[in-house]
Amino acid sequence: MSDRETARLPAAQGQAAQDAQAASLRDTSYAFESAEPGLRKGDEEGGAPFLEIRHLHKSYGSFTALRSIHLQIRRGELVCFLGPSGCGKTTLLRAIAGLEAQTSGEIWQDGKNISALPASQRDYGIVFQSYALFPNLTVADNVAYGLVSQRQPKALVAQKVQSLLDTVGLSVSGGKYPAQLSGGQQQRVALARALAMSPGLLLLDEPLSALDATVRVHLRNEIRALQQRLYVTTIMVTHDQEEAMAMADRVVVMNHGVVEQVGTPRDIYQRPATPFVAEFIGKANKLQALAAGNGGITLAGHKLYCPQAPRLAPGQSLHVYLRPEDCSVHDCTAMPPVASAPAPNGSPVLTGVVEQLEFLGAVCIVHVDVQRLPERHVQLQLSPAQCLQLDIQPGRWLQFSIHAQQLKIFAQAA
């Protein structure tokens, strides 16, 4: 979130919480059973999206937080807004919730234009990073708050609250207070409260960022399983790439108030649409190369066949992104090799000196100084077993080849 956005939050925090709470006061029938297999209403190929954002623009004075955002979300999807701090992902979520008024553009939900509706009249439930539970109410009363405020029958409220607590794994915690629960349990209560009024849309504002790593992984799996079972359309804001890749049906990658790419986790990782996505998602070595014509590029003096390369005139400058895992290591020796034969796949072999070995448990990141590359420094990803077998250590000489068809290649901007 940008400094401008952050500066506006304290003044609006109280009203935002009230509006978000009011937004949950709706009475819709919600079945807490497993979703039926197959296509559901609105899922048909080419059907109308459940949520559509049309050319949304948001400015704070001369600062543009969102620029012409156009996005469609299908019913039952879990979509993550992902990007660096200040990219506009939280502003977009707040605009959808009615907690921020857009400067221009429209928001449509389930076939209705909700652009001008206040938060209290929009059909969503929201979970904040800070849980926002009432400390003086029990767990059951927190979950029941919206139902009670709507004067629903006590028996129905009690039944629904218990069903929700069972669903989030807190069956016997209804009589406890928030202070008696762990962070992960409090977030489950916040999730149950958001679902209590059976919202058509569930909004999650970095719900796991305040939790420990182990709890975060466990809870993200629980949230994903619950979302799939209840089939509730969900939007989650996160800065955690692993979280987005593990949970989302599709990821919306944002930067400087614009959408860089929308796609499945596999799409944005393997087929990035822009240099920003290639560099931001996962790890990548950014290298310089030249177009060589006929699907070829020249990298470190070697010509590589890359059918995915843009069709450019020979000699035009390229940005090439190499994933650390898209290499094959052939040898590691104490002395510099006299010569290097082509790799079995026909790719040329590069030679460099190991600078550092970074052990990360399941994988090792090997930092290599390659003199033939203008950038000199590259990172390779190997398993600990490979490092042990090849005796990879700082100061030794490493020979490796690049999987040319896995390179992400873009023309350099003029």
XYZ file of C-alpha atoms in Angstrom, residues 1 73 135 153 177 209 236 244 247 251 254 264 267 289 330 371 401 413:
18
model
C 0.000 0.000 0.000
C -14.409 -13.142 -11.931
C -13.138 -8.751 22.623
C -34.987 -16.608 15.603
C -13.420 -15.193 24.362
C 0.018 -12.304 7.186
C -7.947 -12.489 -1.465
C -1.297 -16.973 -3.992
C -4.639 -21.142 -3.104
C -3.921 -14.666 -9.874
C -0.696 -5.781 -10.197
C -3.620 -19.448 -13.409
C 0.364 -19.466 -16.469
C 20.824 -11.091 -25.232
C 27.214 -31.282 -15.857
C 32.693 -14.376 -16.896
C 23.744 -25.615 -19.786
C 11.922 -1.028 -24.496
